[in-house]
Amino acid sequence: MKNNTVFARKSDIIIIAVIILAAAGFLLFRHSVSSERCIASISVNEKIVSEIDLSKTADGEFTLKEIQGPVFEIKDEKIRIKSSNCKNQICVNTGFIASPGETIVCLPKKLVIEIKDGKAPSSVKTG
Amino acid sequence: MFLKKSLKPLIAAAAISAAVIASAIIYFQANRHTVYEDTFFSMDTVVSVRSDIDVCKDTRDIFKSLEAVYDCRSENGEAARLNESGGLENCSDELIRGLNNILNLNREYGSSVDITAGGLTLLWNIDSENPSVPSEKDIDAALETVGIDNIKVSGNSVTLQNGAKLDFGAVAKGIALDRVKAFLKDIDDSSDTIVSTGSSVLLYGDGENGYFNVDIKEPESGGVLGRVRTKPCFLSTSGGYERYFEADGKKYCHIMDTETGYPSESDITTVTVFAESGLLSDFISTQVFIEGTKGIEKHLNAQDYKIIAADKNKKLYVSPGLEFVKKDLSYEE
């Protein structure tokens, strides 16, 4: 009887264990989710207008109402600007991107597509 | 008995609260290291930052404040006001420091990279809607204004002689990256950080066991030319393949050759320089590009930086000691 006043009951311990396990499980889940995702984030004038999970998106072409001109294409979990009405065509010439940190930029339109994975960065593409 | 009974749920409640608080702490600790990706426009380019949320915000602030100093195209820029007036008495400490650092590099490495080329870059204005080839007469007139001896610095006052106009385009991004790194060291930040302006990059932190992987872009296909494994450092890429215009079937790139007054006709297609300073890597990458392969030997064996370059015949030039793995097999080492 005295024990019960000092320590929690068996059922209490089970409840606490369940809560701790749930918290740990949640963290693990978050971690595994964030390490698998590769998101193509499309922004115009520094505002994100679309975020696309490349691993879950079927191949195809699309346009965005927020920006006139560019036609986007997703193929084999990669994304590119297939065509655009801008003058220098740098964005089109960049081709497909898929790796974290890669970007497609159209300066005149202030359009940026960036691949994000939420992990600590250790690689970059330059040029 | 009454007391004992009421104590049990209390203890249980306390234990549960402790567990909840503990998991919250674990959660926020884990969250602190969540990597944020921030993208913003500055210095005529896109800057992308991968780090924790505070660093992303601070980097943006640093770039915006330096843009206000080195911008020579919008009237808000201190450099633009200096160009307009031909001289300013009370220049910012940042501008003076930048100017002196650049002029020191000129003394050490020569003046192929000349920040007084502003008259030329403005005349060619290759980023405009419809760039065209200027007349010989205009090019000659602009060339007259070029020369680092036209910059006179005394204390915080700067005078531009002979109508010289400054253009920090080749070096401002490197300077900004230097300031970001100094800031990160100041606050003793431990998060892995990559700041990229596309052509200039800061690698900071541990990366993967102390190393970062840098993929060099192949100029024609946009694919990967090869991969460099490096410790944290600065790197800059120069090439004529992205920013250029065509007139009468001829390509004119954005890098000016102050010898001729025309865009550089380098036989180098792409060069990337790795150094301990962003200003140095920016400066040298432009210099190697302008000088072409005939001047490349001294750069390959330089003490303060390492380079990887490719020429129009797809020949590669790699500094000894640079960990480079070729990916595009059409190139020859």
Coordinates of C-alpha atoms in Angstrom, one line a residue:
Chain A
M1 CA 0.0 0.0 0.0
K2 CA 2.8 2.4 0.8
N3 CA 4.4 1.7 -2.5
N4 CA 1.4 3.0 -4.3
T5 CA 1.8 6.4 -2.7
V6 CA 5.4 6.8 -3.9
F7 CA 5.3 5.3 -7.3
A8 CA 2.7 5.4 -9.9
R9 CA 0.6 2.3 -10.4
K10 CA 1.4 -0.2 -13.1
S11 CA -1.4 1.2 -15.3
D12 CA 0.1 4.7 -15.0
I13 CA 3.5 3.5 -16.0
I14 CA 1.9 1.9 -19.1
I15 CA 0.2 5.1 -20.0
I16 CA 3.5 7.1 -19.6
A17 CA 5.4 4.5 -21.7
V18 CA 2.7 4.7 -24.4
I19 CA 3.0 8.5 -24.5
I20 CA 6.8 8.4 -24.7
L21 CA 6.7 5.7 -27.4
A22 CA 4.1 7.7 -29.3
A23 CA 6.3 10.9 -29.2
A24 CA 9.3 8.9 -30.3
G25 CA 7.3 7.3 -33.1
F26 CA 6.1 10.6 -34.2
L27 CA 9.6 12.0 -34.4
L28 CA 10.8 8.9 -36.3
F29 CA 7.8 9.2 -38.7
R30 CA 8.6 12.9 -39.3
H31 CA 12.2 12.0 -40.0
S32 CA 11.5 9.2 -42.4
V33 CA 8.9 11.4 -44.3
S34 CA 11.3 14.3 -44.6
S35 CA 14.2 12.2 -45.8
E36 CA 12.2 10.6 -48.6
R37 CA 10.5 13.6 -50.1
C38 CA 11.8 15.6 -53.0
I39 CA 9.6 18.6 -53.5
A40 CA 9.8 20.9 -56.5
S41 CA 8.9 24.3 -55.2
I42 CA 7.8 26.9 -57.8
S43 CA 7.9 30.5 -56.7
V44 CA 7.1 33.8 -58.5
N45 CA 8.5 37.0 -57.1
E46 CA 9.7 35.2 -53.9
K47 CA 6.2 33.8 -53.3
I48 CA 5.6 30.1 -53.5
V49 CA 2.8 29.3 -55.9
S50 CA 3.1 25.6 -56.1
E51 CA 4.8 22.7 -54.3
I52 CA 5.0 19.4 -56.1
D53 CA 6.0 16.1 -54.6
L54 CA 8.0 14.7 -57.6
S55 CA 7.8 11.1 -56.4
K56 CA 4.0 11.1 -56.3
T57 CA 3.2 13.1 -59.4
A58 CA 2.4 11.5 -62.7
D59 CA 4.2 12.5 -65.9
G60 CA 2.6 15.4 -67.7
E61 CA 2.6 19.0 -68.7
F62 CA 1.0 21.9 -66.9
T63 CA 0.8 25.7 -66.6
L64 CA 0.2 28.0 -63.7
K65 CA -2.3 30.8 -63.5
E66 CA 0.1 32.9 -61.5
I67 CA 2.6 33.2 -64.3
Q68 CA 1.9 33.6 -68.0
G69 CA 4.2 31.9 -70.6
P70 CA 6.1 28.9 -69.1
V71 CA 4.9 25.4 -69.7
F72 CA 6.2 23.0 -67.0
E73 CA 6.8 19.3 -67.6
I74 CA 7.2 16.5 -65.1
K75 CA 8.8 13.2 -66.3
D76 CA 10.4 10.4 -64.4
E77 CA 10.3 12.4 -61.1
K78 CA 12.1 15.3 -62.8
I79 CA 10.9 18.7 -63.7
R80 CA 11.7 21.2 -66.4
I81 CA 10.4 24.3 -68.2
K82 CA 9.5 22.8 -71.5
S83 CA 8.8 26.2 -73.2
S84 CA 8.5 29.8 -72.3
N85 CA 7.9 33.1 -74.0
C86 CA 10.9 34.8 -72.4
K87 CA 13.7 36.2 -74.6
N88 CA 16.9 34.5 -73.3
Q89 CA 15.4 31.0 -72.8
I90 CA 17.9 30.3 -70.0
C91 CA 15.1 28.6 -68.0
V92 CA 14.3 26.2 -70.9
N93 CA 18.0 25.5 -71.6
T94 CA 18.5 24.5 -68.0
G95 CA 16.6 21.2 -68.8
F96 CA 15.4 18.7 -66.2
I97 CA 16.3 19.0 -62.5
A98 CA 15.7 16.5 -59.7
S99 CA 18.4 16.7 -57.1
P100 CA 18.1 18.7 -53.9
G101 CA 19.4 22.2 -54.3
E102 CA 19.1 22.3 -58.1
T103 CA 17.3 25.3 -59.5
I104 CA 15.7 26.6 -62.7
V105 CA 15.6 30.4 -62.8
C106 CA 13.9 32.8 -65.1
L107 CA 15.2 36.2 -64.0
P108 CA 12.9 38.4 -66.2
K109 CA 9.8 36.6 -64.8
K110 CA 11.3 36.3 -61.3
L111 CA 10.4 32.6 -61.5
V112 CA 12.3 30.0 -59.6
I113 CA 11.9 26.2 -59.4
E114 CA 13.9 24.7 -56.6
I115 CA 14.2 21.1 -55.5
K116 CA 13.9 20.7 -51.7
D117 CA 14.4 17.7 -49.4
G118 CA 14.6 19.3 -46.0
K119 CA 17.9 17.5 -45.2
A120 CA 21.2 19.1 -44.1
P121 CA 22.9 20.2 -47.3
S122 CA 26.1 18.5 -48.5
S123 CA 26.0 18.9 -52.3
V124 CA 25.5 21.7 -54.8
K125 CA 25.5 22.2 -58.5
T126 CA 27.3 25.2 -59.9
G127 CA 27.5 27.0 -63.2
Chain B
M1 CA -5.9 7.4 3.5
F2 CA -7.7 10.3 1.9
L3 CA -4.3 12.0 1.2
K4 CA -2.8 8.9 -0.2
K5 CA -5.6 8.4 -2.6
S6 CA -5.6 11.9 -4.0
L7 CA -1.8 11.8 -4.3
K8 CA -1.8 8.9 -6.9
P9 CA -3.5 10.8 -9.7
L10 CA -1.4 13.8 -8.9
I11 CA 1.8 11.8 -9.3
A12 CA 0.5 10.2 -12.5
A13 CA -0.5 13.6 -13.8
A14 CA 3.0 15.0 -13.0
A15 CA 4.7 12.1 -14.7
I16 CA 2.5 12.5 -17.8
S17 CA 3.2 16.2 -17.9
A18 CA 6.9 15.5 -17.5
A19 CA 6.7 13.0 -20.4
V20 CA 4.9 15.5 -22.6
I21 CA 7.3 18.3 -21.8
A22 CA 10.3 15.9 -22.4
S23 CA 8.9 14.9 -25.8
A24 CA 8.2 18.6 -26.7
I25 CA 11.8 19.4 -25.8
I26 CA 13.1 16.5 -28.0
Y27 CA 10.7 17.6 -30.7
F28 CA 12.0 21.2 -30.7
Q29 CA 15.6 20.1 -30.5
A30 CA 15.1 18.0 -33.5
N31 CA 13.2 20.8 -35.2
R32 CA 16.0 23.3 -34.6
H33 CA 18.1 21.5 -37.1
T34 CA 15.4 21.3 -39.7
V35 CA 16.8 22.6 -42.9
Y36 CA 15.1 25.6 -44.4
E37 CA 15.5 26.6 -48.0
D38 CA 15.1 30.2 -48.8
T39 CA 15.2 31.8 -52.3
F40 CA 15.4 35.5 -53.0
F41 CA 16.4 37.9 -55.7
S42 CA 19.5 40.1 -55.1
M43 CA 22.4 41.4 -57.1
D44 CA 20.7 40.7 -60.4
T45 CA 20.5 37.0 -59.6
V46 CA 18.7 34.4 -57.5
V47 CA 20.2 33.5 -54.2
S48 CA 19.3 30.2 -52.6
V49 CA 20.1 29.4 -49.0
R50 CA 20.0 26.0 -47.3
S51 CA 20.5 26.2 -43.6
D52 CA 18.4 26.7 -40.4
I53 CA 15.7 29.4 -40.4
D54 CA 17.7 32.1 -38.6
V55 CA 20.7 31.8 -41.0
C56 CA 18.3 32.0 -44.0
K57 CA 16.9 35.2 -42.7
D58 CA 20.3 36.7 -41.8
T59 CA 21.8 35.8 -45.1
R60 CA 18.9 37.6 -46.9
D61 CA 19.6 40.7 -44.7
I62 CA 23.3 40.6 -45.5
F63 CA 22.7 40.3 -49.2
K64 CA 20.1 43.1 -49.2
S65 CA 22.4 45.5 -47.3
L66 CA 25.4 44.8 -49.6
E67 CA 23.3 45.2 -52.7
A68 CA 22.5 48.7 -51.5
V69 CA 26.3 49.3 -51.5
Y70 CA 27.5 47.6 -54.6
D71 CA 24.5 48.0 -56.9
C72 CA 25.6 50.2 -59.9
R73 CA 22.4 49.9 -61.9
S74 CA 19.6 51.2 -59.7
E75 CA 19.8 54.6 -58.3
N76 CA 19.4 53.2 -54.7
G77 CA 22.9 51.8 -54.9
E78 CA 25.8 53.6 -53.4
A79 CA 28.0 52.6 -56.3
A80 CA 25.4 54.0 -58.7
R81 CA 25.5 57.4 -56.9
L82 CA 29.2 57.3 -57.0
N83 CA 29.2 56.7 -60.7
E84 CA 26.6 59.5 -61.2
S85 CA 28.5 62.1 -59.2
G86 CA 32.1 61.0 -60.1
G87 CA 33.1 61.3 -56.4
L88 CA 31.6 61.0 -52.9
E89 CA 33.1 62.3 -49.7
N90 CA 31.4 60.0 -47.2
C91 CA 31.4 56.5 -48.6
S92 CA 30.3 53.6 -46.4
D93 CA 33.0 51.6 -44.6
E94 CA 31.8 48.6 -46.6
L95 CA 32.4 50.2 -49.9
I96 CA 35.8 51.4 -48.9
R97 CA 36.8 48.0 -47.6
G98 CA 35.5 46.3 -50.7
L99 CA 37.3 48.8 -53.0
N100 CA 40.6 48.3 -51.2
N101 CA 40.3 44.5 -51.2
I102 CA 39.6 44.5 -54.9
L103 CA 42.5 46.9 -55.7
N104 CA 44.8 44.7 -53.6
L105 CA 43.8 41.7 -55.8
N106 CA 44.6 43.8 -58.9
R107 CA 48.0 44.6 -57.5
E108 CA 48.7 40.9 -56.8
Y109 CA 47.0 39.3 -59.9
G110 CA 46.9 42.0 -62.5
S111 CA 44.0 44.0 -64.0
S112 CA 42.2 41.6 -66.4
V113 CA 39.3 41.9 -63.9
D114 CA 38.7 45.7 -63.9
I115 CA 35.9 47.2 -61.8
T116 CA 36.2 50.4 -63.8
A117 CA 34.7 48.6 -66.8
G118 CA 31.3 50.1 -65.9
G119 CA 31.3 52.4 -69.0
L120 CA 31.7 49.3 -71.2
T121 CA 29.2 47.1 -69.5
L122 CA 26.7 49.9 -69.5
L123 CA 27.3 50.5 -73.2
W124 CA 26.9 46.9 -74.2
N125 CA 24.1 46.3 -71.6
I126 CA 23.7 42.7 -72.6
D127 CA 21.0 42.0 -70.1
S128 CA 18.7 44.6 -71.7
E129 CA 15.6 43.7 -73.8
N130 CA 17.4 44.1 -77.2
P131 CA 21.1 44.2 -76.8
S132 CA 23.1 45.1 -79.9
V133 CA 26.8 45.7 -80.9
P134 CA 27.7 49.3 -80.2
S135 CA 29.6 51.5 -82.7
E136 CA 33.4 51.4 -82.8
K137 CA 33.4 55.1 -81.8
D138 CA 31.3 54.5 -78.7
I139 CA 33.4 51.5 -77.7
D140 CA 36.6 53.5 -78.0
A141 CA 35.1 56.3 -76.0
A142 CA 34.0 53.9 -73.2
L143 CA 37.5 52.2 -73.3
E144 CA 39.0 55.7 -72.5
T145 CA 37.3 55.6 -69.1
V146 CA 38.5 52.2 -68.1
G147 CA 41.5 51.7 -65.8
I148 CA 41.9 51.0 -62.1
D149 CA 44.3 54.0 -61.8
N150 CA 41.2 56.1 -62.2
I151 CA 40.0 55.2 -58.7
K152 CA 41.4 57.4 -56.0
V153 CA 40.6 56.4 -52.4
S154 CA 41.5 58.6 -49.5
G155 CA 39.9 57.8 -46.1
N156 CA 36.2 57.4 -46.9
S157 CA 36.3 59.6 -49.9
V158 CA 36.4 58.2 -53.4
T159 CA 37.0 60.0 -56.7
L160 CA 36.5 58.6 -60.1
Q161 CA 38.7 60.2 -62.7
N162 CA 38.4 60.3 -66.5
G163 CA 34.7 59.6 -66.3
A164 CA 35.3 56.1 -65.0
K165 CA 32.3 54.1 -64.0
L166 CA 32.4 51.2 -61.4
D167 CA 30.8 47.8 -62.0
F168 CA 31.0 45.4 -59.1
G169 CA 29.2 42.6 -61.0
A170 CA 32.2 40.3 -61.2
V171 CA 32.9 40.4 -57.4
A172 CA 29.9 41.7 -55.4
K173 CA 28.4 38.2 -54.9
G174 CA 31.8 36.9 -53.6
I175 CA 32.1 39.8 -51.2
A176 CA 28.5 39.1 -49.9
L177 CA 29.4 35.4 -49.4
D178 CA 32.5 36.5 -47.5
R179 CA 30.3 38.6 -45.2
V180 CA 27.9 35.7 -44.7
K181 CA 30.7 33.4 -43.6
A182 CA 32.2 36.0 -41.3
F183 CA 28.7 36.4 -39.7
L184 CA 28.3 32.6 -39.3
K185 CA 31.7 32.4 -37.6
D186 CA 30.8 35.3 -35.4
I187 CA 27.7 33.7 -34.1
D188 CA 29.5 30.4 -33.9
D189 CA 26.8 28.7 -36.0
S190 CA 27.2 25.0 -36.3
S191 CA 24.5 24.2 -38.9
D192 CA 25.5 23.1 -42.4
T193 CA 24.9 25.9 -44.7
I194 CA 25.1 26.3 -48.5
V195 CA 24.5 29.7 -50.0
S196 CA 24.4 29.7 -53.8
T197 CA 24.0 32.6 -56.3
G198 CA 24.2 30.1 -59.1
S199 CA 27.7 31.2 -60.1
S200 CA 29.2 31.7 -56.6
V201 CA 28.8 29.4 -53.7
L202 CA 29.6 29.3 -50.0
L203 CA 30.0 25.9 -48.4
Y204 CA 30.0 26.0 -44.6
G205 CA 29.8 23.4 -41.8
D206 CA 30.5 19.7 -41.8
G207 CA 28.7 18.5 -44.9
E208 CA 29.2 14.8 -45.2
N209 CA 32.0 13.8 -42.8
G210 CA 33.6 17.2 -43.4
Y211 CA 33.2 17.2 -47.2
F212 CA 30.8 18.7 -49.8
N213 CA 30.1 17.5 -53.3
V214 CA 30.0 20.1 -56.0
D215 CA 28.6 19.1 -59.4
I216 CA 30.1 21.3 -62.2
K217 CA 27.6 22.0 -65.0
E218 CA 28.4 21.0 -68.5
P219 CA 28.0 24.2 -70.6
E220 CA 26.1 22.7 -73.6
S221 CA 23.8 20.1 -72.2
G222 CA 23.2 21.5 -68.7
G223 CA 24.2 18.0 -67.4
V224 CA 27.1 17.3 -65.1
L225 CA 30.6 17.7 -66.3
G226 CA 32.1 16.2 -63.2
R227 CA 32.1 16.2 -59.4
V228 CA 34.5 17.9 -57.0
R229 CA 34.7 16.7 -53.4
T230 CA 35.9 19.5 -51.3
K231 CA 36.2 20.7 -47.7
P232 CA 34.1 23.8 -46.8
C233 CA 35.2 26.7 -49.0
F234 CA 34.0 29.3 -51.5
L235 CA 33.7 28.5 -55.2
S236 CA 32.8 30.5 -58.3
T237 CA 32.1 29.6 -61.9
S238 CA 32.6 31.8 -64.9
G239 CA 31.4 30.9 -68.4
G240 CA 29.9 32.6 -71.5
Y241 CA 27.2 30.0 -72.1
E242 CA 24.4 31.4 -70.0
R243 CA 24.3 35.1 -70.3
Y244 CA 25.0 36.2 -73.9
F245 CA 23.3 37.6 -76.9
E246 CA 23.6 36.8 -80.6
A247 CA 24.0 39.3 -83.4
D248 CA 24.8 38.3 -87.1
G249 CA 25.3 34.7 -86.0
K250 CA 28.0 35.7 -83.4
K251 CA 27.7 35.1 -79.7
Y252 CA 28.6 38.0 -77.3
C253 CA 28.9 36.9 -73.7
H254 CA 28.5 39.1 -70.5
I255 CA 32.1 39.2 -69.5
M256 CA 33.9 42.2 -70.9
D257 CA 37.5 42.1 -72.2
T258 CA 38.9 45.5 -71.2
E259 CA 41.8 45.1 -73.7
T260 CA 39.5 45.1 -76.7
G261 CA 36.3 46.7 -75.4
Y262 CA 34.4 43.7 -76.7
P263 CA 32.9 40.8 -74.8
S264 CA 35.6 38.2 -74.0
E265 CA 36.2 35.7 -76.8
S266 CA 37.7 33.2 -74.4
D267 CA 38.4 29.7 -75.6
I268 CA 37.4 28.5 -72.1
T269 CA 33.8 27.4 -71.9
T270 CA 33.6 27.0 -68.1
V271 CA 35.9 27.5 -65.2
T272 CA 35.3 27.0 -61.5
V273 CA 37.7 28.3 -58.8
F274 CA 37.9 27.0 -55.2
A275 CA 39.3 29.3 -52.6
E276 CA 39.2 30.4 -48.9
S277 CA 37.6 33.7 -49.9
G278 CA 34.5 34.5 -51.9
L279 CA 36.0 37.7 -53.4
L280 CA 39.1 35.7 -54.5
S281 CA 37.2 32.9 -56.1
D282 CA 34.9 35.4 -57.9
F283 CA 37.8 37.5 -59.1
I284 CA 40.0 34.6 -60.2
S285 CA 37.2 32.8 -62.1
T286 CA 36.6 35.9 -64.2
Q287 CA 40.3 36.4 -64.7
V288 CA 40.9 32.8 -65.8
F289 CA 38.0 33.1 -68.2
I290 CA 39.2 36.3 -69.8
E291 CA 42.8 35.2 -70.1
G292 CA 41.8 31.9 -71.8
T293 CA 43.9 28.7 -72.0
K294 CA 47.1 30.5 -72.9
G295 CA 47.3 32.0 -69.4
I296 CA 46.0 28.9 -67.5
E297 CA 49.3 27.3 -66.4
K298 CA 50.0 29.8 -63.6
H299 CA 46.4 29.4 -62.3
L300 CA 46.6 25.6 -62.3
N301 CA 49.6 25.7 -59.9
A302 CA 48.5 28.7 -57.8
Q303 CA 49.0 28.5 -54.0
D304 CA 45.9 30.3 -52.9
Y305 CA 43.2 28.5 -55.0
K306 CA 42.5 25.5 -57.2
I307 CA 40.7 25.5 -60.5
I308 CA 38.9 23.1 -62.9
A309 CA 38.4 24.4 -66.4
A310 CA 37.3 23.2 -69.8
D311 CA 38.0 24.6 -73.3
K312 CA 36.1 24.6 -76.6
N313 CA 37.9 21.3 -77.6
K314 CA 36.5 19.7 -74.5
K315 CA 39.9 19.5 -72.9
L316 CA 39.9 19.6 -69.1
Y317 CA 42.4 21.6 -66.9
V318 CA 42.5 20.5 -63.3
S319 CA 44.7 21.8 -60.5
P320 CA 46.8 19.1 -58.8
G321 CA 45.3 18.1 -55.5
L322 CA 41.7 18.9 -56.5
E323 CA 39.5 15.9 -56.0
F324 CA 37.7 15.8 -59.3
V325 CA 35.8 12.9 -60.9
K326 CA 34.8 13.3 -64.5
K327 CA 31.2 12.4 -65.3
D328 CA 30.9 13.5 -68.9
L329 CA 33.0 11.1 -70.9
S330 CA 33.2 13.3 -74.0
Y331 CA 35.8 15.5 -72.1
E332 CA 39.5 14.6 -72.0
E333 CA 41.8 15.3 -69.1

